[in-house]
mmCIF file of N, CA and C in Angstrom:
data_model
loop_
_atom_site.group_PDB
_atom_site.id
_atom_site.type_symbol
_atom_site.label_atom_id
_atom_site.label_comp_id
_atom_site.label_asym_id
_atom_site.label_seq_id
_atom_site.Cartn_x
_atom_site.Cartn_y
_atom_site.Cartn_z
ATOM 1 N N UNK Z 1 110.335 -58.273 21.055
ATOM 2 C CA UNK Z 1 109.566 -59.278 21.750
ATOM 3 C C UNK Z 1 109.627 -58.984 23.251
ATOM 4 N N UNK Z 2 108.692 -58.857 23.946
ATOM 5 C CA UNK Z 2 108.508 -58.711 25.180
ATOM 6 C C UNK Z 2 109.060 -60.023 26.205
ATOM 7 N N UNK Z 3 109.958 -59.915 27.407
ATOM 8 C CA UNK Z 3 110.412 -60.521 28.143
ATOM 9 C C UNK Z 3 109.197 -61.892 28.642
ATOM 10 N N UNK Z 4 109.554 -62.787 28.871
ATOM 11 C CA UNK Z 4 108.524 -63.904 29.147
ATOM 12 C C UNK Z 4 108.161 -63.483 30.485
ATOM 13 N N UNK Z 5 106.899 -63.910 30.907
ATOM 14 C CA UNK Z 5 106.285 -63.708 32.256
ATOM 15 C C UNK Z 5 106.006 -64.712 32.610
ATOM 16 N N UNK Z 6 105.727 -65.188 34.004
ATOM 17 C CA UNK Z 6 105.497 -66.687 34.124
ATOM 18 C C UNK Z 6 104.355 -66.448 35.861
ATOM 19 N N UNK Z 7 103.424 -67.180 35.360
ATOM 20 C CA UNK Z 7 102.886 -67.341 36.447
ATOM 21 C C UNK Z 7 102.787 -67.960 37.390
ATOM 22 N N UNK Z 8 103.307 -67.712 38.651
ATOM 23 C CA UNK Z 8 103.454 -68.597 39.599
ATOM 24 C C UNK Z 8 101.944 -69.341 40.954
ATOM 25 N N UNK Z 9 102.223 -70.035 40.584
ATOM 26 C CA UNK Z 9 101.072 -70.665 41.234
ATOM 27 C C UNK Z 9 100.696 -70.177 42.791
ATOM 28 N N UNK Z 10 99.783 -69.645 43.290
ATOM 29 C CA UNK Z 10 99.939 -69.429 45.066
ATOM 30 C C UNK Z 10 99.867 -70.800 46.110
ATOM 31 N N UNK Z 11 100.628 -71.283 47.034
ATOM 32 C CA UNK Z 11 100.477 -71.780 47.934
ATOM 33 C C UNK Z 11 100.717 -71.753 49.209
ATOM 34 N N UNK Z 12 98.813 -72.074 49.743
ATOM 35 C CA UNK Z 12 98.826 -71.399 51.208
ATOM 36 C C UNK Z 12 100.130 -71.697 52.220
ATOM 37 N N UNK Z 13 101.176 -72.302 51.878
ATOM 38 C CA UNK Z 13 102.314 -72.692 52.751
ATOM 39 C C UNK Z 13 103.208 -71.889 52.400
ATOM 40 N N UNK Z 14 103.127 -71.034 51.926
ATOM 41 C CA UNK Z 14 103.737 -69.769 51.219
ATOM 42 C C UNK Z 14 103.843 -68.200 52.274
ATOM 43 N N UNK Z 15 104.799 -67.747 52.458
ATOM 44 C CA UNK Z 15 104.490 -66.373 52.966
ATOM 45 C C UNK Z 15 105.590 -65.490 52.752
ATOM 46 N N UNK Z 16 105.033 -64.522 51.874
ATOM 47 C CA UNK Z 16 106.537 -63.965 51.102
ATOM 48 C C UNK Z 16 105.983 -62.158 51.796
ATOM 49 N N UNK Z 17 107.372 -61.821 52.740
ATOM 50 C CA UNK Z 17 106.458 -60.729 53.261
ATOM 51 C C UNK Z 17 106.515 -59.399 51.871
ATOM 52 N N UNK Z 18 105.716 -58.729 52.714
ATOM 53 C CA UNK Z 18 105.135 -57.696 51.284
ATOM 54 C C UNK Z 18 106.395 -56.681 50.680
ATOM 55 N N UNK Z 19 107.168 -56.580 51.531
ATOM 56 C CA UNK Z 19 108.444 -55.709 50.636
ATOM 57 C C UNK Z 19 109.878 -56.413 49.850
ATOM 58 N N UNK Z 20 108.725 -57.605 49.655
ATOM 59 C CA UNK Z 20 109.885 -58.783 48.823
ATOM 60 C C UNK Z 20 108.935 -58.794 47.537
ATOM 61 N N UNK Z 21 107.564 -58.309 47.712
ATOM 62 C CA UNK Z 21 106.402 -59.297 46.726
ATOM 63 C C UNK Z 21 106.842 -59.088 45.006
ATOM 64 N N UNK Z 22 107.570 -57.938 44.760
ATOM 65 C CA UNK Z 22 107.982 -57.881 43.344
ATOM 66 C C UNK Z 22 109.443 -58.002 43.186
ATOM 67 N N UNK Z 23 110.367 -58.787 44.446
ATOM 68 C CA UNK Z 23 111.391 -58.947 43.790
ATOM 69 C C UNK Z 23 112.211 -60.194 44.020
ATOM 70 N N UNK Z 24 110.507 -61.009 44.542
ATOM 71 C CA UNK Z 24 110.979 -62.231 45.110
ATOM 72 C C UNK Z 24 110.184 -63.497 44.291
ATOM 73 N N UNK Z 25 110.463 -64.390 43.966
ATOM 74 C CA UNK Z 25 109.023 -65.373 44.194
ATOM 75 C C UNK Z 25 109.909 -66.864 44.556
ATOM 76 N N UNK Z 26 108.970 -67.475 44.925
ATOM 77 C CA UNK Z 26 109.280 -68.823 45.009
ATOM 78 C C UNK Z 26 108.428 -69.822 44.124
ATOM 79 N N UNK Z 27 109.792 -70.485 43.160
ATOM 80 C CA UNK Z 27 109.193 -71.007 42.203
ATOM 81 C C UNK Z 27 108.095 -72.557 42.339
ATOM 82 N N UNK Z 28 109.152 -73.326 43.193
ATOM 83 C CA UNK Z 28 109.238 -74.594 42.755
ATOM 84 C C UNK Z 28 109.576 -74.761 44.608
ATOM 85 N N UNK Z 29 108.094 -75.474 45.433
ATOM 86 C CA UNK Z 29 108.355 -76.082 46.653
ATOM 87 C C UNK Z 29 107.883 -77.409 46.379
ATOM 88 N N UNK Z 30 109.112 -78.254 47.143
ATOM 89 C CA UNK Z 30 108.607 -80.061 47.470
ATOM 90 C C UNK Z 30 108.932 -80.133 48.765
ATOM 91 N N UNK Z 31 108.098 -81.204 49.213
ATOM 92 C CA UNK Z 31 108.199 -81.435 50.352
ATOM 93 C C UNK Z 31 108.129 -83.213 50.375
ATOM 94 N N UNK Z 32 109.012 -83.885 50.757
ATOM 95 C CA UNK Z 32 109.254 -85.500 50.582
ATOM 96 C C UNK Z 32 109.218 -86.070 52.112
ATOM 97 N N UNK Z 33 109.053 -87.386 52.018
ATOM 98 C CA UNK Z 33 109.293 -88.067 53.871
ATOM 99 C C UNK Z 33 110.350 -88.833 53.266
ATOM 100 N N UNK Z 34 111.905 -88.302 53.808
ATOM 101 C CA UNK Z 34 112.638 -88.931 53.251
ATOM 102 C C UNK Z 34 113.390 -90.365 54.587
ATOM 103 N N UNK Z 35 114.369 -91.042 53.756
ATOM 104 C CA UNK Z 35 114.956 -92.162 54.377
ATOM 105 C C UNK Z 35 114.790 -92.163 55.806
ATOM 106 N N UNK Z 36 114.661 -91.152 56.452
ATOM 107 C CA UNK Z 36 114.796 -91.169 58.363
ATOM 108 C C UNK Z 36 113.762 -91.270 58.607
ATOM 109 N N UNK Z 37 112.251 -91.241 57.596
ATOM 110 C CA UNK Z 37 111.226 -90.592 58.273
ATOM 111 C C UNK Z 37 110.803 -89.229 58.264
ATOM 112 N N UNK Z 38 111.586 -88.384 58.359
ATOM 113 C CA UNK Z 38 111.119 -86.394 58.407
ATOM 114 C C UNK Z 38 110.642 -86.585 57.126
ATOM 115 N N UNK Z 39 110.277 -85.589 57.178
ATOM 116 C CA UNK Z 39 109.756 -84.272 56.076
ATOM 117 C C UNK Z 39 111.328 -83.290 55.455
ATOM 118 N N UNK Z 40 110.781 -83.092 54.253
ATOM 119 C CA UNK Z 40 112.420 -82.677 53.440
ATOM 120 C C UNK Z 40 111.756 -81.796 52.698
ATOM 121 N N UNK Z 41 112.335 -80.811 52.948
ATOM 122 C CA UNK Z 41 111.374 -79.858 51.886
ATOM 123 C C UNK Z 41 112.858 -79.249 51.890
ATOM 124 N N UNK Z 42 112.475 -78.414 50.113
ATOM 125 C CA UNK Z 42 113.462 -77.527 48.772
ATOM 126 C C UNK Z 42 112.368 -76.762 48.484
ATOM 127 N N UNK Z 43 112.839 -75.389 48.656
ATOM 128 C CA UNK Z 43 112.256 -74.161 48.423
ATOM 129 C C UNK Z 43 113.124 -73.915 46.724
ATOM 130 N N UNK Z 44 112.892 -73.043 45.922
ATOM 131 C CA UNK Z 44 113.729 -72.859 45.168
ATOM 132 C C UNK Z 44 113.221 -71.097 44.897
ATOM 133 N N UNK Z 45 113.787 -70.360 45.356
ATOM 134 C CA UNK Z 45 113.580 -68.611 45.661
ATOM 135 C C UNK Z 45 114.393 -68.288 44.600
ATOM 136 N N UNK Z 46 113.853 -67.257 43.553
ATOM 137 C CA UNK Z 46 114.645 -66.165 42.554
ATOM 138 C C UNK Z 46 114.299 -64.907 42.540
ATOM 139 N N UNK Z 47 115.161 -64.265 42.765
ATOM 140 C CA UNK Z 47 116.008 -63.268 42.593
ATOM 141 C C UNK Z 47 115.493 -62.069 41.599
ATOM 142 N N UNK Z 48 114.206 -61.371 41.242
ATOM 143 C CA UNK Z 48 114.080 -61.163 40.207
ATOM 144 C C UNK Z 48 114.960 -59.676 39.791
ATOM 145 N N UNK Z 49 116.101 -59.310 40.767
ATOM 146 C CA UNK Z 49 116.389 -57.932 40.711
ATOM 147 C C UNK Z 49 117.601 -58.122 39.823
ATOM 148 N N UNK Z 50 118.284 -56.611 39.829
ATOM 149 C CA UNK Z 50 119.784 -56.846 39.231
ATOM 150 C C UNK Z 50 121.055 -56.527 39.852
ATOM 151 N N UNK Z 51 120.127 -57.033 41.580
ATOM 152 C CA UNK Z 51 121.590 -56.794 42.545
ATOM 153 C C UNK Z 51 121.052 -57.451 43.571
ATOM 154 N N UNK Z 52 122.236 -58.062 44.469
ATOM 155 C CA UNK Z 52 122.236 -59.108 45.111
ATOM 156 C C UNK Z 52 120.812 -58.998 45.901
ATOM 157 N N UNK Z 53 120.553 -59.919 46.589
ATOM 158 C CA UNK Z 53 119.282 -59.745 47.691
ATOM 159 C C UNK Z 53 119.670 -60.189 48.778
ATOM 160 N N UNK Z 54 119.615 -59.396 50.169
ATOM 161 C CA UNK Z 54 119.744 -60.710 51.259
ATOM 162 C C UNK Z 54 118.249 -60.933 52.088
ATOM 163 N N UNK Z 55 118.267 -62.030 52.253
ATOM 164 C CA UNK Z 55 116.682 -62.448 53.100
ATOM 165 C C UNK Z 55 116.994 -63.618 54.392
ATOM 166 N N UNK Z 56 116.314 -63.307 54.817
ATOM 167 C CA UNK Z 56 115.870 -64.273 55.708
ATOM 168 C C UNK Z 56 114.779 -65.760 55.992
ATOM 169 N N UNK Z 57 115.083 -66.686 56.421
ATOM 170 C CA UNK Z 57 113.896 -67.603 55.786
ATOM 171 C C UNK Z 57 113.866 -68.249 57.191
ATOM 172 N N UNK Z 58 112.450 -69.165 57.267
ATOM 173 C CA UNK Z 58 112.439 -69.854 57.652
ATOM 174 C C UNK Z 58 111.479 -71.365 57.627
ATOM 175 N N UNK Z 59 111.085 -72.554 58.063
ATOM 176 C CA UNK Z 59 109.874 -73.592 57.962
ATOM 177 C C UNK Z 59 109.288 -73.777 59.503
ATOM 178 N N UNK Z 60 108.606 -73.743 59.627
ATOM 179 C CA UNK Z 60 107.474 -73.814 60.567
ATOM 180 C C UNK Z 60 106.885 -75.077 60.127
ATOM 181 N N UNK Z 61 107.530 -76.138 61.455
ATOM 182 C CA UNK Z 61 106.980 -77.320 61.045
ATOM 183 C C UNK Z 61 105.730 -77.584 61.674
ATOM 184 N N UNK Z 62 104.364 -78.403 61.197
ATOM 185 C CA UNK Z 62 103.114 -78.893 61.848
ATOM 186 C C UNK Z 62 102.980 -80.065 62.193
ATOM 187 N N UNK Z 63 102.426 -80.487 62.890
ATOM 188 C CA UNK Z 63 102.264 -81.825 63.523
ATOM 189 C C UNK Z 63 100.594 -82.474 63.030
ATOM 190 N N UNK Z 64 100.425 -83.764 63.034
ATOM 191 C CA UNK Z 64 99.102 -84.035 62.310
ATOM 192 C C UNK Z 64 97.848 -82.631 63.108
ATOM 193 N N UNK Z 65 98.344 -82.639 63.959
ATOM 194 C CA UNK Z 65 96.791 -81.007 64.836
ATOM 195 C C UNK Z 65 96.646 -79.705 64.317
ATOM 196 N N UNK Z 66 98.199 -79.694 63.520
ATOM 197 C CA UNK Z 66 98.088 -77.916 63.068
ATOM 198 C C UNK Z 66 98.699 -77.772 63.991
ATOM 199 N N UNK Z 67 99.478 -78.042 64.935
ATOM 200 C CA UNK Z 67 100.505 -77.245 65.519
ATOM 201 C C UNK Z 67 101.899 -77.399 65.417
ATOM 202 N N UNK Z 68 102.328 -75.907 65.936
ATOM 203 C CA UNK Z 68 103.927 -75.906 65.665
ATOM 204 C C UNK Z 68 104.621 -76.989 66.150
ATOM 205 N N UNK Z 69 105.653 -77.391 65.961
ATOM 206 C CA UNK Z 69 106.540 -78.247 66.222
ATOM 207 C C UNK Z 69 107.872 -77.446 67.205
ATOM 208 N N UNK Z 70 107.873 -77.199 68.332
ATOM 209 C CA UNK Z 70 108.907 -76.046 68.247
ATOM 210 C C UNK Z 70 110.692 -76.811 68.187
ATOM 211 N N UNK Z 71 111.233 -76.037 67.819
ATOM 212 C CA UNK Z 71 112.250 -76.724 67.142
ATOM 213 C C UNK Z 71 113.586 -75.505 66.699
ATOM 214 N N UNK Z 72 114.911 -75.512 66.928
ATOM 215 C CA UNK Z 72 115.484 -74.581 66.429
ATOM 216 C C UNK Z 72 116.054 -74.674 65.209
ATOM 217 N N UNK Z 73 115.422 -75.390 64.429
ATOM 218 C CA UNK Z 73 115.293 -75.814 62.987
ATOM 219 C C UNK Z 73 114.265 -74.681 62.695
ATOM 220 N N UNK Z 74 113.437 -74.032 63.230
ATOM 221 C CA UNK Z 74 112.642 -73.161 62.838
ATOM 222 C C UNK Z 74 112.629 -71.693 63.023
ATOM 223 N N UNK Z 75 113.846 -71.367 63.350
ATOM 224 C CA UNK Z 75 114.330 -70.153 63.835
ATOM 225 C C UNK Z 75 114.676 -69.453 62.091
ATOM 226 N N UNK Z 76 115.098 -68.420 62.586
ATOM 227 C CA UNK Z 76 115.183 -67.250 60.642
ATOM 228 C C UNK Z 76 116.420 -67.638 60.930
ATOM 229 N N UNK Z 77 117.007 -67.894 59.389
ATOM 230 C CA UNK Z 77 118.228 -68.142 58.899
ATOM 231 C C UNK Z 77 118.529 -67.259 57.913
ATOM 232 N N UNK Z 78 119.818 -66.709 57.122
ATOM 233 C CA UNK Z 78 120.496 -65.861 56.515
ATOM 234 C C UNK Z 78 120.765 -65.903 55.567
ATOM 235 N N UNK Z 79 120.476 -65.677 54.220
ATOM 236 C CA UNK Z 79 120.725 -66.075 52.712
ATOM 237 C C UNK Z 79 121.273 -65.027 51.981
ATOM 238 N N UNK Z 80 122.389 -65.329 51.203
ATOM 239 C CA UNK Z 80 122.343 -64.268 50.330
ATOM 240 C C UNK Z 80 121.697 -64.562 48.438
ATOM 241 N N UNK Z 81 120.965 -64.015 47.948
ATOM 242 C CA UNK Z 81 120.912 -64.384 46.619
ATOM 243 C C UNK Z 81 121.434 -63.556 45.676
ATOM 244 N N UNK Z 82 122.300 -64.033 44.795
ATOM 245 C CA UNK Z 82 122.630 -62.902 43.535
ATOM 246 C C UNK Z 82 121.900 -62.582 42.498
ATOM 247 N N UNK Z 83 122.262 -61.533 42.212
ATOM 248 C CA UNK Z 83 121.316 -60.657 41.255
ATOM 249 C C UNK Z 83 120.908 -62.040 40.237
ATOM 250 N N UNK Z 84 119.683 -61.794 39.742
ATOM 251 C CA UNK Z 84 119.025 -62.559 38.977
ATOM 252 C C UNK Z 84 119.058 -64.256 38.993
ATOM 253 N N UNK Z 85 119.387 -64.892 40.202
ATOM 254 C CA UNK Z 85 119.704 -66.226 40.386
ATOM 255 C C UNK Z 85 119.103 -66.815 41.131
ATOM 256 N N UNK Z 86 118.843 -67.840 41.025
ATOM 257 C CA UNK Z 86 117.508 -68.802 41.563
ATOM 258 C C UNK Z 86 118.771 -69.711 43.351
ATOM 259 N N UNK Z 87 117.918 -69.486 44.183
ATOM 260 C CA UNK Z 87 118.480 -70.176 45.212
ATOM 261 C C UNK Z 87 118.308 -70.898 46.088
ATOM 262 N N UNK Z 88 118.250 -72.589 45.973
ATOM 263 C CA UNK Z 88 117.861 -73.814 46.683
ATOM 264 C C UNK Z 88 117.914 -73.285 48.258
ATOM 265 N N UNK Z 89 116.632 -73.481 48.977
ATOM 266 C CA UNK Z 89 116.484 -73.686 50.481
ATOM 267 C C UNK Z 89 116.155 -74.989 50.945
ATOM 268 N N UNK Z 90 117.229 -75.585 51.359
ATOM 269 C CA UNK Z 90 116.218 -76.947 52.498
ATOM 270 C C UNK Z 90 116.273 -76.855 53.370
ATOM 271 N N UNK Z 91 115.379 -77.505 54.139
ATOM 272 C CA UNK Z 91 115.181 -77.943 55.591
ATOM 273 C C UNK Z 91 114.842 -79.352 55.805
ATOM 274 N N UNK Z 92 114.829 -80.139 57.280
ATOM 275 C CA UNK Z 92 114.434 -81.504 57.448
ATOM 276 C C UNK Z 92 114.046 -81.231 58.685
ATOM 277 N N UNK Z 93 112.681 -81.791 58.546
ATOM 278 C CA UNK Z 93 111.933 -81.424 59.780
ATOM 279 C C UNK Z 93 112.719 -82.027 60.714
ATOM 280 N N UNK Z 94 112.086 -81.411 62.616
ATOM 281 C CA UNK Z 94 113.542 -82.216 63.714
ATOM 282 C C UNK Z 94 112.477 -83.075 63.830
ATOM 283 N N UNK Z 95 110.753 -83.639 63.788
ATOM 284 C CA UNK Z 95 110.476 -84.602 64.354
ATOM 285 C C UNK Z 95 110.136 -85.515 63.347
ATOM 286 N N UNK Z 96 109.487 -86.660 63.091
ATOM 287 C CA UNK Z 96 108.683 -87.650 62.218
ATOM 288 C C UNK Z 96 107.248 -86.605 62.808
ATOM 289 N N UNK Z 97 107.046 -86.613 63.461
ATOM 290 C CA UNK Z 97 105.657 -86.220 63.569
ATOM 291 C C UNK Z 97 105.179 -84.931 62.600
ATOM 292 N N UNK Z 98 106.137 -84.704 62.195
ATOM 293 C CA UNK Z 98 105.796 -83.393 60.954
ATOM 294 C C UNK Z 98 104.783 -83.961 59.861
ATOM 295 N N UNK Z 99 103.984 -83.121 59.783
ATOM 296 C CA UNK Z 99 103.331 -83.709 58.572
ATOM 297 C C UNK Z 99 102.725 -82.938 57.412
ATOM 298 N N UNK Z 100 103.007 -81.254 57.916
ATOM 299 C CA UNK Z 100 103.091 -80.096 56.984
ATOM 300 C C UNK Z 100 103.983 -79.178 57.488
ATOM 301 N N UNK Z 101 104.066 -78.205 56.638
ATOM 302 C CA UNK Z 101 104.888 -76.994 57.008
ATOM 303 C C UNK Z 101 104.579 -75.932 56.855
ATOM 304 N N UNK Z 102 105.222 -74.510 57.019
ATOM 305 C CA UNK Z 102 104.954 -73.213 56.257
ATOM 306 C C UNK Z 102 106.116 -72.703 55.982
ATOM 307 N N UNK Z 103 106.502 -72.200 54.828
ATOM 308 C CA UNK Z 103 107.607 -71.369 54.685
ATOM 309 C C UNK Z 103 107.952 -69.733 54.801
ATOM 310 N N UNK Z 104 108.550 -69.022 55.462
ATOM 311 C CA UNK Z 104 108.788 -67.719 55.259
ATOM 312 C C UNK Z 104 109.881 -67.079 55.290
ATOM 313 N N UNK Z 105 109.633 -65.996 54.345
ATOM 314 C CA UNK Z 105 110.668 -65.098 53.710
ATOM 315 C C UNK Z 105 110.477 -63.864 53.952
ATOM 316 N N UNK Z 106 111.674 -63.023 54.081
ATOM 317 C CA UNK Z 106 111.322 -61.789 54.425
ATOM 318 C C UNK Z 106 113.251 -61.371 53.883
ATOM 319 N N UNK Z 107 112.722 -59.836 53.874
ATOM 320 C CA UNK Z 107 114.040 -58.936 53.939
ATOM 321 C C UNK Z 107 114.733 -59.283 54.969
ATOM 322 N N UNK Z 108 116.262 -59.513 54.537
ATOM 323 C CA UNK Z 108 117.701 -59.358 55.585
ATOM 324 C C UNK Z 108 117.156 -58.391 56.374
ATOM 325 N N UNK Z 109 117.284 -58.494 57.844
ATOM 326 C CA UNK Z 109 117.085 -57.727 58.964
ATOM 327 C C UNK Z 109 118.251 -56.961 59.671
ATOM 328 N N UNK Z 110 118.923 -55.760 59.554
ATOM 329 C CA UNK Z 110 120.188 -55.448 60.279
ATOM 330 C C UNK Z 110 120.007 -55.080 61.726
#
C-alpha cells in the first residue's frame, strides 16, 4: 500500500521559501483575537524529512491598510524541528490594530 499523501491547502498568508518546498509544509494556521485584544496565531510546520530541520520563521503583522506593523515581534526567530515531527509556532501580535498577518519560513541561516 502506498504511503498516504495529503493535500495541503495554499494560503496567500503563507510563504514557505523554495529550498524548504519538499521538506516543509505548514499544516494547520489559526489566527484568533484573543483575551487582550491581539491577534494569536499557531502555525503548526512538519518536518517531512528523516533528520532534524532547522528554520527560521517569522509573522509580519498588518494593520486594517495592509501595512506592516513594525514590531520586534517580527524579526526571524530560530527553530529546531525533528526528523518527521510536526512543530507548534505562535506569535501575538504587539498591537490591537493587527488585523492580518503573513507568515515566513525559510532555512536556518549560519
Amino acid at each position: 500500500m502506498a504511503p498516504a499523501t495529503y493535500d495541503v491547502p495554499v494560503d496567500r498568508r503563507v510563504t514557505l521559501a523554495a529550498d524548504l518546498a519538499d521538506d516543509m509544509v505548514v499544516t494547520d494556521l489559526r489566527c484568533v483575537r484573543g483575551p487582550s485584544g491581539h491577534l494569536e496565531l499557531q502555525a503548526n510546520v512538519v518536518n517531512n524529512l528523516a533528520e532534524d530541520r532547522g528554520v527560521e520563521w517569522r509573522v509580519v503583522w498588518l494593520d486594517a491598510s495592509g501595512l506592516e506593523i513594525e514590531s520586534v515581534v517580527s524579526n526571524w526567530a530560530k527553530r529546531m524541528i525533528s526528523a518527521k515531527d510536526i512543530a507548534e509556532i505562535r506569535s501575538v501580535a504587539p498591537s490591537q490594530a493587527a488585523v492580518d498577518f503573513r507568515f515566513h519560513l525559510r532555512r536556518l541561516r549560519r
